[in-house]
Each structure stands twice: as structure tokens, then as C-alpha cells.
Short mmCIF file of C-alpha atoms in Angstrom, two decimals:
data_model
loop_
_atom_site.label_atom_id
_atom_site.label_comp_id
_atom_site.label_asym_id
_atom_site.label_seq_id
_atom_site.Cartn_x
_atom_site.Cartn_y
_atom_site.Cartn_z
CA UNK A 43 28.08 32.48 -16.34
CA UNK A 44 28.09 32.10 -12.40
CA UNK A 45 26.27 28.77 -11.00
CA UNK A 46 24.73 31.22 -8.03
CA UNK A 47 22.73 33.63 -11.69
CA UNK A 48 22.07 30.65 -13.52
CA UNK A 49 19.82 29.66 -9.95
CA UNK A 50 17.85 32.67 -9.57
CA UNK A 51 17.70 33.07 -13.41
CA UNK A 52 16.49 29.82 -13.24
CA UNK A 53 14.04 30.53 -10.00
CA UNK A 54 13.02 33.30 -11.50
CA UNK A 55 12.03 32.28 -14.69
CA UNK A 56 10.31 30.15 -14.09
CA UNK A 57 7.70 31.71 -10.75
CA UNK A 58 6.96 34.19 -13.45
CA UNK A 59 6.03 32.19 -16.58
CA UNK A 60 3.89 30.08 -13.48
CA UNK A 61 1.76 32.85 -12.66
CA UNK A 62 1.11 33.76 -16.40
CA UNK A 63 -0.08 29.56 -16.63
CA UNK A 64 -2.57 30.22 -13.96
CA UNK A 65 -3.84 32.79 -16.47
CA UNK A 66 -4.58 29.84 -19.39
CA UNK A 67 -4.69 27.50 -17.02
CA UNK A 68 -1.77 25.53 -17.64
CA UNK A 69 -0.18 23.18 -15.22
CA UNK A 70 2.69 24.48 -13.65
CA UNK A 71 5.59 22.03 -14.76
CA UNK A 72 3.93 23.21 -18.09
CA UNK A 73 5.05 27.16 -17.80
CA UNK A 74 8.54 25.97 -15.60
CA UNK A 75 9.47 23.94 -18.85
CA UNK A 76 8.69 26.91 -21.32
CA UNK A 77 10.57 29.42 -19.04
CA UNK A 78 13.19 27.07 -19.03
CA UNK A 79 13.40 27.12 -22.64
CA UNK A 80 12.49 31.00 -23.61
CA UNK A 81 15.92 31.47 -21.20
CA UNK A 82 18.39 28.78 -22.74
CA UNK A 83 20.78 28.36 -25.87
CA UNK A 84 17.39 27.71 -28.16
CA UNK A 85 15.70 30.95 -27.09
CA UNK A 86 17.14 34.16 -25.86
CA UNK A 87 20.59 32.83 -24.50
CA UNK A 88 20.05 33.44 -20.22
CA UNK A 89 21.19 30.52 -19.72
CA UNK A 90 24.34 28.80 -21.74
CA UNK A 91 25.10 25.89 -22.72
CA UNK A 92 28.17 25.23 -20.38
CA UNK A 93 25.86 26.60 -17.58
CA UNK A 94 23.72 23.58 -18.11
CA UNK A 95 26.55 21.35 -17.78
CA UNK A 96 27.82 21.82 -14.83
CA UNK A 97 24.09 22.49 -13.15
CA UNK A 98 23.40 18.45 -13.32
CA UNK A 99 23.51 17.72 -9.82
CA UNK A 100 20.41 19.56 -10.16
CA UNK A 101 18.90 17.22 -12.01
CA UNK A 102 20.40 14.17 -10.16
CA UNK A 103 19.63 15.01 -6.79
CA UNK A 104 15.45 16.66 -8.10
CA UNK A 105 15.26 12.84 -9.18
CA UNK A 106 16.51 11.25 -6.79
CA UNK A 107 13.62 13.20 -4.75
CA UNK A 108 10.59 12.82 -7.25
CA UNK A 109 11.73 8.67 -6.72
CA UNK A 110 11.48 9.18 -3.62
CA UNK A 111 8.41 10.96 -3.25
CA UNK A 112 6.77 8.13 -5.44
CA UNK A 113 8.20 5.39 -3.28
CA UNK A 114 6.29 7.69 -0.83
CA UNK A 115 2.60 5.85 -2.19
CA UNK A 116 3.67 2.07 -1.84
CA UNK A 117 1.70 1.94 1.12
CA UNK A 118 1.11 -1.75 1.36
CA UNK A 119 -2.44 -1.77 2.65
CA UNK A 120 -3.28 0.40 -0.04
CA UNK A 121 -1.38 -2.67 -2.85
CA UNK A 122 -3.35 -4.80 -1.41
CA UNK A 123 -6.26 -3.51 -2.30
CA UNK A 124 -5.35 -2.81 -5.84
CA UNK A 125 -3.85 -6.48 -5.56
CA UNK A 126 -1.62 -7.38 -9.21
CA UNK A 127 -3.45 -4.85 -11.81
CA UNK A 128 -0.72 -2.48 -11.41
CA UNK A 129 1.76 -4.75 -12.50
CA UNK A 130 -0.11 -6.22 -15.82
CA UNK A 131 -1.12 -3.32 -16.89
CA UNK A 132 2.39 -1.71 -16.68
CA UNK A 133 3.65 -5.09 -18.26
CA UNK A 134 0.42 -4.58 -21.06
CA UNK A 135 1.21 -0.93 -21.29
CA UNK A 136 4.64 -1.42 -22.02
CA UNK A 137 5.06 -4.26 -24.76
CA UNK A 138 1.98 -2.75 -26.56
CA UNK A 139 4.46 0.55 -26.89
CA UNK A 140 7.54 -1.52 -27.98
CA UNK A 141 4.60 -3.88 -30.30
CA UNK A 142 3.89 -0.25 -32.10
CA UNK A 143 6.87 1.19 -31.75
CA UNK A 144 8.66 -1.80 -33.85
CA UNK A 145 5.93 -2.97 -35.61
CA UNK A 146 4.32 0.60 -37.16
CA UNK A 147 8.67 1.74 -38.07
CA UNK A 148 9.52 -1.45 -39.81
CA UNK A 149 6.41 -1.23 -42.35
CA UNK A 150 7.15 2.22 -43.07
CA UNK A 151 10.36 1.69 -44.08
CA UNK A 152 12.98 1.50 -41.85
CA UNK A 153 15.93 -0.90 -40.18
CA UNK A 154 14.21 -3.58 -37.31
CA UNK A 155 17.93 -2.36 -35.35
CA UNK A 156 16.56 1.26 -35.35
CA UNK A 157 12.54 0.35 -34.79
CA UNK A 158 14.59 -1.89 -31.89
CA UNK A 159 16.20 0.54 -29.87
CA UNK A 160 12.73 3.40 -30.29
CA UNK A 161 10.39 0.89 -28.94
CA UNK A 162 12.80 0.53 -25.59
CA UNK A 163 12.86 3.85 -24.89
CA UNK A 164 9.97 4.78 -27.03
CA UNK A 165 8.48 2.85 -22.92
CA UNK A 166 10.61 5.11 -20.57
CA UNK A 167 8.14 7.59 -18.62
CA UNK A 168 8.70 10.25 -16.36
CA UNK A 169 7.75 10.42 -13.22
CA UNK A 170 8.38 13.69 -12.54
CA UNK A 171 5.61 15.66 -14.74
CA UNK A 172 3.28 12.89 -13.42
CA UNK A 173 3.77 13.56 -9.98
CA UNK A 174 3.90 17.58 -10.56
CA UNK A 175 0.29 17.45 -11.74
CA UNK A 176 -1.51 15.47 -9.23
CA UNK A 177 0.21 17.43 -6.34
CA UNK A 178 -0.07 20.75 -7.93
CA UNK A 179 -3.85 20.14 -8.24
CA UNK A 180 -3.92 17.43 -5.43
CA UNK A 181 -5.54 14.80 -7.99
CA UNK A 182 -7.37 11.38 -5.55
CA UNK A 183 -8.74 8.81 -6.81
CA UNK A 184 -9.09 5.29 -8.57
CA UNK A 185 -6.27 6.78 -12.20
CA UNK A 186 -4.56 8.21 -9.53
CA UNK A 187 -4.08 5.42 -7.37
CA UNK A 188 -3.22 3.85 -10.23
CA UNK A 189 -0.86 6.31 -12.28
CA UNK A 190 1.13 6.47 -9.53
CA UNK A 191 3.09 2.51 -9.06
CA UNK A 192 2.54 2.14 -12.82
CA UNK A 193 4.67 4.88 -13.72
CA UNK A 194 6.58 3.96 -11.49
CA UNK A 195 7.71 0.28 -12.28
CA UNK A 196 7.44 1.48 -16.24
CA UNK A 197 10.76 2.27 -15.82
CA UNK A 198 12.14 -1.01 -14.61
CA UNK A 199 10.19 -2.78 -17.88
CA UNK A 200 11.88 -0.02 -19.38
CA UNK A 201 15.61 -1.15 -18.49
CA UNK A 202 14.62 -4.18 -19.19
CA UNK A 203 13.22 -3.73 -22.49
CA UNK A 204 15.99 -1.84 -23.82
CA UNK A 205 18.73 -4.47 -23.18
CA UNK A 206 17.77 -6.82 -24.52
CA UNK A 207 16.34 -5.39 -27.53
CA UNK A 208 19.56 -3.32 -27.47
CA UNK A 209 21.96 -7.09 -28.18
CA UNK A 210 19.55 -7.63 -30.78
CA UNK A 211 20.07 -4.70 -32.56
CA UNK A 212 23.82 -5.69 -31.54
CA UNK A 213 23.80 -8.67 -32.48
CA UNK A 214 21.65 -7.57 -36.28
CA UNK A 215 23.96 -5.42 -37.05
CA UNK A 216 27.30 -8.15 -36.79
CA UNK A 217 27.64 -7.97 -33.54
CA UNK A 218 27.33 -10.53 -29.92
CA UNK A 219 24.18 -11.14 -29.15
CA UNK A 220 24.50 -13.25 -25.52
CA UNK A 221 21.91 -14.42 -22.17
CA UNK A 222 24.26 -12.16 -20.29
CA UNK A 223 23.59 -8.67 -22.01
CA UNK A 224 20.42 -9.70 -22.82
CA UNK A 225 19.05 -10.38 -18.68
CA UNK A 226 21.67 -11.07 -16.22
CA UNK A 227 23.22 -7.93 -16.74
CA UNK A 228 20.06 -5.55 -15.94
CA UNK A 229 18.68 -8.13 -13.72
CA UNK A 230 21.60 -7.43 -11.62
CA UNK A 231 21.01 -3.61 -11.62
CA UNK A 232 17.39 -4.22 -10.97
CA UNK A 233 17.72 -6.59 -8.16
CA UNK A 234 20.51 -3.97 -6.96
CA UNK A 235 19.57 -0.94 -7.60
CA UNK A 236 16.06 -2.96 -5.13
CA UNK A 237 19.25 -3.81 -2.52
CA UNK A 238 20.29 -0.85 -1.83
CA UNK A 239 17.04 1.02 -1.08
CA UNK A 240 15.94 -0.83 0.86
CA UNK A 241 18.94 -1.06 3.11
CA UNK A 242 18.64 3.24 2.91
CA UNK A 243 15.25 2.94 3.82
CA UNK A 244 16.54 1.00 7.02
CA UNK A 245 19.16 2.94 8.22
CA UNK A 246 16.36 6.38 7.83
CA UNK A 247 14.05 4.32 9.71
CA UNK A 248 15.85 3.34 12.69
CA UNK A 249 17.89 6.81 12.92
CA UNK A 250 15.01 8.77 12.03
CA UNK A 251 14.01 8.32 15.89
CA UNK A 252 17.55 9.14 17.68
CA UNK A 253 16.30 13.08 15.93
CA UNK A 254 13.58 14.49 17.40
CA UNK A 255 13.44 18.07 16.19
CA UNK A 256 11.95 18.04 12.48
CA UNK A 257 14.74 20.37 10.72
CA UNK A 258 17.43 16.57 11.58
CA UNK A 259 14.30 15.11 10.55
CA UNK A 260 14.79 16.40 7.25
CA UNK A 261 18.53 16.47 7.02
CA UNK A 262 18.71 12.86 7.58
CA UNK A 263 16.67 12.05 4.90
CA UNK A 264 18.51 14.16 2.66
CA UNK A 265 21.77 13.08 3.23
CA UNK A 266 19.43 9.07 3.12
CA UNK A 267 18.47 10.42 -1.01
CA UNK A 268 21.61 11.91 -1.55
CA UNK A 269 24.11 9.28 -0.73
CA UNK A 270 21.01 6.78 -3.03
CA UNK A 271 21.76 8.81 -5.66
CA UNK A 272 25.81 9.03 -5.70
CA UNK A 273 26.69 5.28 -5.27
CA UNK A 274 24.13 4.77 -7.87
CA UNK A 275 27.09 6.76 -10.09
CA UNK A 276 29.32 4.97 -8.29
CA UNK A 277 28.08 1.49 -9.12
CA UNK A 278 26.32 1.68 -11.97
CA UNK A 279 22.53 1.52 -10.94
CA UNK A 280 18.88 2.96 -11.67
CA UNK A 281 18.47 6.19 -8.75
CA UNK A 282 15.26 5.35 -9.66
CA UNK A 283 14.43 2.08 -8.54
CA UNK A 284 16.93 2.97 -5.18
CA UNK A 285 15.49 6.25 -3.67
CA UNK A 286 12.12 4.55 -5.08
CA UNK A 287 12.41 1.69 -3.11
CA UNK A 288 14.52 4.39 0.09
CA UNK A 289 10.33 6.07 0.53
CA UNK A 290 8.99 3.07 0.55
CA UNK A 291 10.74 1.34 3.14
CA UNK A 292 10.25 4.90 5.32
CA UNK A 293 6.86 4.40 4.57
CA UNK A 294 6.51 1.10 5.56
CA UNK A 295 7.77 0.55 8.41
CA UNK A 296 8.42 3.51 10.24
CA UNK A 297 6.37 4.94 12.32
CA UNK A 298 7.77 8.70 11.34
CA UNK A 299 6.85 8.62 8.18
CA UNK A 300 4.17 11.05 7.95
CA UNK A 301 6.64 13.71 9.22
CA UNK A 302 9.44 12.90 6.51
CA UNK A 303 7.42 12.92 4.18
CA UNK A 304 5.48 16.45 4.94
CA UNK A 305 9.50 17.89 6.20
CA UNK A 306 10.47 16.60 2.37
CA UNK A 307 7.45 17.78 0.41
CA UNK A 308 7.76 21.16 1.72
CA UNK A 309 11.91 21.34 0.61
CA UNK A 310 11.70 20.37 -2.79
CA UNK A 311 8.96 22.23 -4.23
CA UNK A 312 12.41 24.74 -5.24
CA UNK A 313 14.53 22.36 -6.41
CA UNK A 314 11.95 20.30 -9.17
CA UNK A 315 11.04 23.88 -10.55
CA UNK A 316 14.50 24.79 -10.14
CA UNK A 317 14.98 20.36 -12.62
CA UNK A 318 12.20 21.43 -14.82
CA UNK A 319 13.07 24.83 -15.96
CA UNK A 320 16.86 23.42 -16.56
CA UNK A 321 15.57 21.18 -17.84
CA UNK A 322 13.31 23.32 -20.50
CA UNK A 323 16.94 25.34 -21.00
CA UNK A 324 17.73 21.67 -22.78
CA UNK A 325 15.35 21.20 -25.00
CA UNK A 326 16.55 21.93 -28.21
CA UNK A 327 13.84 23.16 -31.20
CA UNK A 328 16.91 22.95 -33.70
CA UNK A 329 16.09 19.39 -33.89
CA UNK A 330 12.40 19.03 -34.74
CA UNK A 331 13.21 19.66 -39.12
CA UNK A 332 15.43 17.01 -38.13
CA UNK A 333 13.54 14.07 -37.86
CA UNK A 334 11.50 14.37 -40.04
CA UNK A 335 8.67 10.95 -40.90
CA UNK A 336 10.69 8.67 -38.58
CA UNK A 337 9.65 11.55 -35.95
CA UNK A 338 7.00 12.01 -36.25
CA UNK A 339 5.43 8.42 -36.96
CA UNK A 340 7.92 7.92 -33.42
CA UNK A 341 5.47 10.57 -31.61
CA UNK A 342 2.62 8.84 -33.17
CA UNK A 343 3.15 5.11 -32.38
CA UNK A 344 4.48 5.88 -28.56
CA UNK A 345 1.06 7.54 -28.35
CA UNK A 346 -1.13 4.67 -30.03
CA UNK A 347 0.91 1.26 -28.13
CA UNK A 348 0.67 4.06 -24.07
CA UNK A 349 -3.34 4.44 -24.92
CA UNK A 350 -4.14 1.12 -25.91
CA UNK A 351 -1.99 -0.78 -23.57
CA UNK A 352 -3.23 0.62 -21.08
CA UNK A 353 -6.66 0.30 -21.48
CA UNK A 354 -5.74 -4.08 -21.94
CA UNK A 355 -4.19 -4.38 -19.40
CA UNK A 356 -7.29 -2.88 -17.99
CA UNK A 357 -9.40 -5.18 -19.11
CA UNK A 358 -7.62 -8.06 -18.18
CA UNK A 359 -7.33 -6.94 -14.26
CA UNK A 360 -11.14 -5.34 -14.56
CA UNK A 361 -10.14 -1.90 -13.53
CA UNK A 362 -12.59 0.78 -12.69
CA UNK A 363 -13.97 2.21 -16.30
CA UNK A 364 -11.81 5.50 -15.31
CA UNK A 365 -8.46 3.39 -15.93
CA UNK A 366 -9.78 2.38 -18.55
CA UNK A 367 -10.26 5.19 -20.38
CA UNK A 368 -8.20 8.12 -18.93
CA UNK A 369 -4.88 6.11 -17.51
CA UNK A 370 -3.40 6.05 -20.80
CA UNK A 371 -2.66 9.80 -21.23
CA UNK A 372 -1.48 10.37 -17.92
CA UNK A 373 2.08 8.05 -18.81
CA UNK A 374 2.38 10.40 -22.45
CA UNK A 375 5.46 12.51 -20.47
CA UNK A 376 9.19 10.99 -21.15
CA UNK A 377 12.27 12.86 -20.75
CA UNK A 378 15.30 11.92 -18.35
CA UNK A 379 15.40 8.75 -18.52
CA UNK A 380 14.36 8.47 -22.51
CA UNK A 381 17.15 10.55 -22.94
CA UNK A 382 19.46 8.19 -20.81
CA UNK A 383 18.88 5.64 -22.66
CA UNK A 384 19.54 7.41 -25.97
CA UNK A 385 22.63 8.41 -25.30
CA UNK A 386 24.16 5.39 -24.62
CA UNK A 387 22.94 4.58 -27.77
CA UNK A 388 25.00 7.12 -29.48
CA UNK A 389 28.25 5.43 -27.23
CA UNK A 390 27.28 2.23 -28.36
CA UNK A 391 25.48 2.13 -32.25
CA UNK A 392 28.22 5.02 -33.63
CA UNK A 393 25.91 4.40 -37.29
CA UNK A 394 22.48 5.03 -35.07
CA UNK A 395 22.85 6.89 -31.96
CA UNK A 396 23.27 10.27 -33.74
CA UNK A 397 20.02 9.96 -35.42
CA UNK A 398 18.22 7.65 -33.05
CA UNK A 399 19.21 10.51 -30.51
CA UNK A 400 17.58 13.31 -32.65
CA UNK A 401 14.29 11.63 -32.85
CA UNK A 402 14.21 12.00 -29.11
CA UNK A 403 14.59 15.25 -28.35
CA UNK A 404 12.21 16.09 -30.54
CA UNK A 405 9.93 13.40 -29.06
CA UNK A 406 10.97 14.22 -25.50
CA UNK A 407 10.34 18.09 -26.52
CA UNK A 408 6.85 17.61 -27.47
CA UNK A 409 6.11 15.08 -25.26
CA UNK A 410 7.47 17.23 -22.07
CA UNK A 411 5.42 20.03 -23.43
CA UNK A 412 2.17 18.83 -24.27
CA UNK A 413 2.18 15.82 -22.10
CA UNK A 414 1.10 17.99 -18.30
CA UNK A 415 -1.50 19.42 -20.60
CA UNK A 416 -3.11 15.93 -21.31
CA UNK A 417 -2.22 14.65 -17.73
CA UNK A 418 -4.23 17.36 -15.99
CA UNK A 419 -6.95 17.32 -19.07
CA UNK A 420 -7.05 13.42 -18.21
CA UNK A 421 -7.61 13.74 -14.65
CA UNK A 422 -10.18 15.86 -14.60
CA UNK A 423 -12.03 14.06 -17.25
CA UNK A 424 -11.71 11.38 -14.15
CA UNK A 425 -13.01 13.96 -11.82
CA UNK A 426 -10.37 12.79 -9.60
CA UNK A 427 -9.42 17.39 -9.45
CA UNK A 428 -11.15 19.15 -7.07
CA UNK A 429 -13.70 21.80 -8.77
CA UNK A 430 -11.31 25.05 -6.41
CA UNK A 431 -7.74 23.35 -7.63
CA UNK A 432 -8.58 22.81 -11.28
CA UNK A 433 -7.53 26.75 -11.50
CA UNK A 434 -5.13 27.06 -8.55
CA UNK A 435 -1.68 27.93 -9.04
#
């Protein structure tokens, strides 16, 4: 199928559903995902499987710009005000999520390697859906300002926990567990990703001074983000961490940060729309009947771990009452990083990978469709969505 035709169908479908979502007072991101599900292979088949595979570059680029936008929220002046709270909350909800899934599945009679792998994958949160809801409704307040750094750090923690859990699972299945595979490899990936992000952020910061027009600054920003994503693919680094650091460096060091972020925000909406529609098209309804008790338990235990772990972490650092009550609900969306971990599991654990991948895909279907709605509800209950924005698309 012609790629340009796929892009046109995806954009039109997303736009049409977003208008219906306005009437139902649903977030745009949910409308985009439903539009993709309808026009994808699972329902109408307007976009076939082979065409989706050829559009992977869109997802890679979109995730890069999503991470760049989140990095732009990492202003040192703000981070100094909130202190160690994001680190504590991230660690608490991450550990709680892994433990809830691990212990819960073992008590239900599932084998330990399966529980460990699903527990690690359950940590991952989808920053894309969260950021889209925050932007659409212009949310702001203690919960929103805590949410973005927690989401960003959550995936870094997820990479570490997955690497450790996968090594333990491999040892239990008769393989070899080494310190290198458990700690050194993920640490190298995280440190290398942060270092590359800082380097590209400095390049963008200083190079922006040589261009006067806003269009050229935007072109330079796009080049740096895409270069970061490309190098991650070549060097096996995390594009989320790299692009997040590019944004963080720019917002703290460049006197052109305002212009750069504003131009990027004007460029990305069609890209994000396309990303979510294509993500929805990749959701497979046929996996739902296959997951049974394991899939239902994964969804419930992950939700409990995220919400209760976040509350516990917020209590430790004596955070605002709204953060304790509502932040956990905003961490439910799950997508790309979790799917990536599941696909790694398929290759590394052939005997377990297929079922784990099926469970994760079913979980993504649930969390991506309901997560944005729950996020909007939580931010609204926290009083961080302006009244004028609550029904606005």
C-alpha cells in the first residue's frame, strides 16, 4: 500500500474521531487510538499489517520528540523546588509495581520466571499518552509538575529492573547469571544514553546561536533529535533518555530555549496524531481471549502497584495531598517501551516469550485506551485542568 496513502488515511481517521471525542468529552489521544484500531487490521483493514511495518520510522521519530518535550520540563529551578520527591516516588511505585505483579502471580500459581519478567515489564509507563493529555487540557499544578519527571525516570528504572529480572529468570531456567548481565550492561546503556543526550543538547544549544530565523532553528532541532534517535539504533542506547537529555540541556542552557520549544510544539501535533493512530492500528483484538487469568491479573496487579506505590512514595516525602491521591492514576498508560521489552523476551526466552508478549499486548490495549481517560479524570479531580479546557478538543 502506498505510504502516502497510509499517512493520509491515518490523519483523516484521527481528525474525524477527535471531533466525536469532543462530544463525548474524551481525550484526543483516546480518539486517535480508537481511530487506529478501527482502520487497522483488527477491524476494517484499511491499513494492512505490511503497511504498518513500513511506518515504524514514524513511531521512532515521534517517541524522540515526546522525550524531547518532557526533557524541556526539567528546569533546574523547578527541580530544586521539588527536591528528591520525584526520585523517591519513582522508586517506590516502581518497586511496588514489580513486587505486586511478582508476588501476586506466584501466589496465583504461575511460575517464577514468568512472574519476574512480567513484573519488570509492568514498570514501564507511556510518556506519550500522558504528555498529550497534559498538553491538550493545559494542565498545571503540583500533580502535573511531579508527573513529568516521574514518567521520565520510570523508564530508566524499568530498563534496570528488566535487565536484573531477565538474568534471574534465565538462571532459574538453567542459564547463567552474571554481574555483568544484571548490572553493568544496563548501567552502561543508561550512562551512555545520558552522555549522548548531553552532547547533542550542547550542540543544539550553541548551534542555535548561528541561525536567526525560527524555521532554521526548528530544522536544527529536528536534525538533532533525529540524529539522537538514529545513533541510539546503531549503538543500542535508549532514545527516550537521549532525547529527554537533549531537551533538558537546551531548556537550562540556551537563551533561545523559548523559541526552540515553541517551534517544536507547533511542528509536532500532526506527528503525534499519526503516531497514536498507527499505534492504535497495531493493537490486536484477537489476543484478548488468549490471555485469561494471567492477563487479567497482570492488569489488576500493575494498576494496584502503580497507585499504591505512588501513594506510599508521596507519603514518604510528605508531598501535596493531591499528589498522594491522584498521581498514581496518571501513571497507568503503557505502550512502546513495554512492547519493546516483551519483544526482547520473545527472543531471549522462546519457551515463555510468546505468552508474555500476548499478555503485554493485551495489557497495552487496555491501558492505552483507558489510561488517557483516567489521567484526565485524575488531573481534573486534582483541580489542575482549567474549567475552560475540560470539554475542549
